[in-house]
């Protein structure tokens, strides 16, 4: 039975990765940080390794006996009180884990990155993730780079806005995306443990324009759609002007969000979970 380390195990995707790896019969170690909320996973893992991925000295031994690493470690959105620059986590954290992997007998590193379409090449977050990917590709380890489009977790904002009565869209709302549920993505990630594929573009079973996703949210909460479209240029201008005054982390995340709403992010389709069912679950919470 292969021993698998899951990094970012307490996140939206990480929690599903732990469950899927256990269901497949792997021995699972979860890397969590002291401040992580790991109650949801602690009973479904074989070992819990508490350390700060951004501090290499705390990671010694994290890869002992491990054959495969699956990393969903990264900053996916604003976290109250967490000002750590995205580069320190997405590059620094994964770089530190790779360092431990090379000291141990790890054979394979599966890294969850992001789609790298031309429209996203100029983004800070792309440079940060691609820097780690180049390092991984040159490490000598077997590897697979997952390139998912948006997660259902990121579409959840539409339900919050629909409940409040008005959904705000940046831009004209006609760009397309096929978001994916964490459980479906986790299945594809764990499939890669025994696959030779080195890069996988992955998204959910159905495409939506951002406006269609907003309208779906209104229909789920049983309200007439009220959608306000805000031009993107004021945000882009504000971001440029405010750059010297806002944190690197905030700049990277807002720059990414603006690009996401203004470009198609459609990939090959996987999975069976529907956005409608996810919205229904959220609307009942
Ligand atoms: N969300 C999307 O739509 C999307 C789309 C494509 C790719 N991705 C990528 O997929 C990955 C996982 O996304 P997700 O939505 O599952 O993210 P998430 O829910 O925010 O989880 C991120 C994980 O990373 C850990 N983490 C964050 N900052 C850390 C730090 N400073 N030190 C140590 N650990 C830290 C979190 O630990 P705590 O629980 O302790 O905070 C958590 O386990 C990210 O790299 C993201 O960029 C996301």
PDB file of C-alpha atoms and ligand atoms in Angstrom, residues 8-14 33 35-37 52-54 72-77 79 82 84 89-90 112-114 125 129 148-151 153-154, ligand 1:
ATOM      1  CA  UNK A   8      -2.885  21.700   2.069  1.00  0.00           C
ATOM      2  CA  UNK A   9      -4.995  18.882   3.554  1.00  0.00           C
ATOM      3  CA  UNK A  10      -7.366  21.193   5.452  1.00  0.00           C
ATOM      4  CA  UNK A  11      -8.437  23.255   2.422  1.00  0.00           C
ATOM      5  CA  UNK A  12     -11.513  22.902   0.183  1.00  0.00           C
ATOM      6  CA  UNK A  13      -9.700  20.518  -2.214  1.00  0.00           C
ATOM      7  CA  UNK A  14      -7.343  19.045   0.410  1.00  0.00           C
ATOM      8  CA  UNK A  33      -0.323  23.908  10.322  1.00  0.00           C
ATOM      9  CA  UNK A  35      -3.651  27.171  13.185  1.00  0.00           C
ATOM     10  CA  UNK A  36      -5.402  24.766  10.801  1.00  0.00           C
ATOM     11  CA  UNK A  37      -8.859  23.486  11.607  1.00  0.00           C
ATOM     12  CA  UNK A  52       4.503  25.449   9.003  1.00  0.00           C
ATOM     13  CA  UNK A  53       5.122  24.763   5.298  1.00  0.00           C
ATOM     14  CA  UNK A  54       6.601  28.252   5.002  1.00  0.00           C
ATOM     15  CA  UNK A  72      -3.085  21.437  -2.763  1.00  0.00           C
ATOM     16  CA  UNK A  73      -1.051  23.877  -0.675  1.00  0.00           C
ATOM     17  CA  UNK A  74      -1.638  27.444  -1.756  1.00  0.00           C
ATOM     18  CA  UNK A  75      -3.579  30.635  -1.297  1.00  0.00           C
ATOM     19  CA  UNK A  76      -6.947  30.442  -3.030  1.00  0.00           C
ATOM     20  CA  UNK A  77      -8.541  33.530  -1.587  1.00  0.00           C
ATOM     21  CA  UNK A  79      -8.150  34.715   4.695  1.00  0.00           C
ATOM     22  CA  UNK A  82      -3.447  35.920   7.065  1.00  0.00           C
ATOM     23  CA  UNK A  84       1.457  35.883   4.148  1.00  0.00           C
ATOM     24  CA  UNK A  89       3.039  29.771   0.331  1.00  0.00           C
ATOM     25  CA  UNK A  90       2.498  28.679  -3.277  1.00  0.00           C
ATOM     26  CA  UNK A 112      -2.274  21.299  -8.005  1.00  0.00           C
ATOM     27  CA  UNK A 113      -1.582  24.501  -9.941  1.00  0.00           C
ATOM     28  CA  UNK A 114      -3.982  26.434 -12.193  1.00  0.00           C
ATOM     29  CA  UNK A 125      -0.008  34.107  -9.342  1.00  0.00           C
ATOM     30  CA  UNK A 129       3.104  28.736  -9.585  1.00  0.00           C
ATOM     31  CA  UNK A 148      -7.878  22.923 -12.751  1.00  0.00           C
ATOM     32  CA  UNK A 149     -10.250  25.717 -13.668  1.00  0.00           C
ATOM     33  CA  UNK A 150     -12.487  27.306 -10.997  1.00  0.00           C
ATOM     34  CA  UNK A 151     -13.769  25.241  -8.042  1.00  0.00           C
ATOM     35  CA  UNK A 153     -16.116  26.771  -3.687  1.00  0.00           C
ATOM     36  CA  UNK A 154     -15.269  29.885  -5.695  1.00  0.00           C
TER      37      UNK A 154
HETATM   38  N1  LIG B   1     -10.195  27.817  -5.631  1.00  0.00           N
HETATM   39  C1  LIG B   1     -10.129  27.707  -6.933  1.00  0.00           C
HETATM   40  O1  LIG B   1     -11.066  27.973  -7.687  1.00  0.00           O
HETATM   41  C2  LIG B   1      -8.848  27.190  -7.532  1.00  0.00           C
HETATM   42  C3  LIG B   1      -8.814  26.988  -8.898  1.00  0.00           C
HETATM   43  C4  LIG B   1      -7.636  26.469  -9.424  1.00  0.00           C
HETATM   44  C5  LIG B   1      -6.535  26.203  -8.609  1.00  0.00           C
HETATM   45  N2  LIG B   1      -6.630  26.442  -7.279  1.00  0.00           N
HETATM   46  C6  LIG B   1      -5.461  26.100  -6.446  1.00  0.00           C
HETATM   47  O2  LIG B   1      -5.764  24.909  -5.720  1.00  0.00           O
HETATM   48  C7  LIG B   1      -5.078  24.953  -4.448  1.00  0.00           C
HETATM   49  C8  LIG B   1      -6.077  24.590  -3.344  1.00  0.00           C
HETATM   50  O3  LIG B   1      -7.174  25.500  -3.410  1.00  0.00           O
HETATM   51  P1  LIG B   1      -8.348  25.460  -2.295  1.00  0.00           P
HETATM   52  O4  LIG B   1      -9.494  26.182  -2.856  1.00  0.00           O
HETATM   53  O5  LIG B   1      -8.522  24.080  -1.758  1.00  0.00           O
HETATM   54  O6  LIG B   1      -7.636  26.388  -1.173  1.00  0.00           O
HETATM   55  P2  LIG B   1      -7.994  26.592   0.368  1.00  0.00           P
HETATM   56  O7  LIG B   1      -9.326  26.020   0.688  1.00  0.00           O
HETATM   57  O8  LIG B   1      -7.713  28.021   0.642  1.00  0.00           O
HETATM   58  O9  LIG B   1      -6.884  25.649   1.104  1.00  0.00           O
HETATM   59  C9  LIG B   1      -5.535  25.975   1.012  1.00  0.00           C
HETATM   60  C10 LIG B   1      -4.696  25.035   1.870  1.00  0.00           C
HETATM   61  O10 LIG B   1      -3.383  25.604   1.976  1.00  0.00           O
HETATM   62  C11 LIG B   1      -3.084  25.854   3.349  1.00  0.00           C
HETATM   63  N3  LIG B   1      -2.398  27.127   3.536  1.00  0.00           N
HETATM   64  C12 LIG B   1      -2.788  28.345   3.101  1.00  0.00           C
HETATM   65  N4  LIG B   1      -1.913  29.288   3.511  1.00  0.00           N
HETATM   66  C13 LIG B   1      -0.951  28.640   4.246  1.00  0.00           C
HETATM   67  C14 LIG B   1       0.219  29.043   4.944  1.00  0.00           C
HETATM   68  N5  LIG B   1       0.565  30.338   5.010  1.00  0.00           N
HETATM   69  N6  LIG B   1       0.946  28.097   5.571  1.00  0.00           N
HETATM   70  C15 LIG B   1       0.569  26.795   5.549  1.00  0.00           C
HETATM   71  N7  LIG B   1      -0.536  26.319   4.904  1.00  0.00           N
HETATM   72  C16 LIG B   1      -1.282  27.240   4.265  1.00  0.00           C
HETATM   73  C17 LIG B   1      -4.430  25.945   4.060  1.00  0.00           C
HETATM   74  O11 LIG B   1      -4.240  25.654   5.433  1.00  0.00           O
HETATM   75  P3  LIG B   1      -5.269  26.274   6.526  1.00  0.00           P
HETATM   76  O12 LIG B   1      -6.493  25.416   6.455  1.00  0.00           O
HETATM   77  O13 LIG B   1      -4.504  26.116   7.790  1.00  0.00           O
HETATM   78  O14 LIG B   1      -5.503  27.690   6.141  1.00  0.00           O
HETATM   79  C18 LIG B   1      -5.222  24.867   3.304  1.00  0.00           C
HETATM   80  O15 LIG B   1      -4.905  23.598   3.806  1.00  0.00           O
HETATM   81  C19 LIG B   1      -4.478  26.358  -4.316  1.00  0.00           C
HETATM   82  O16 LIG B   1      -3.114  26.328  -4.617  1.00  0.00           O
HETATM   83  C20 LIG B   1      -5.196  27.148  -5.389  1.00  0.00           C
HETATM   84  O17 LIG B   1      -4.416  28.190  -5.909  1.00  0.00           O
HETATM   85  C21 LIG B   1      -7.744  26.916  -6.705  1.00  0.00           C
END
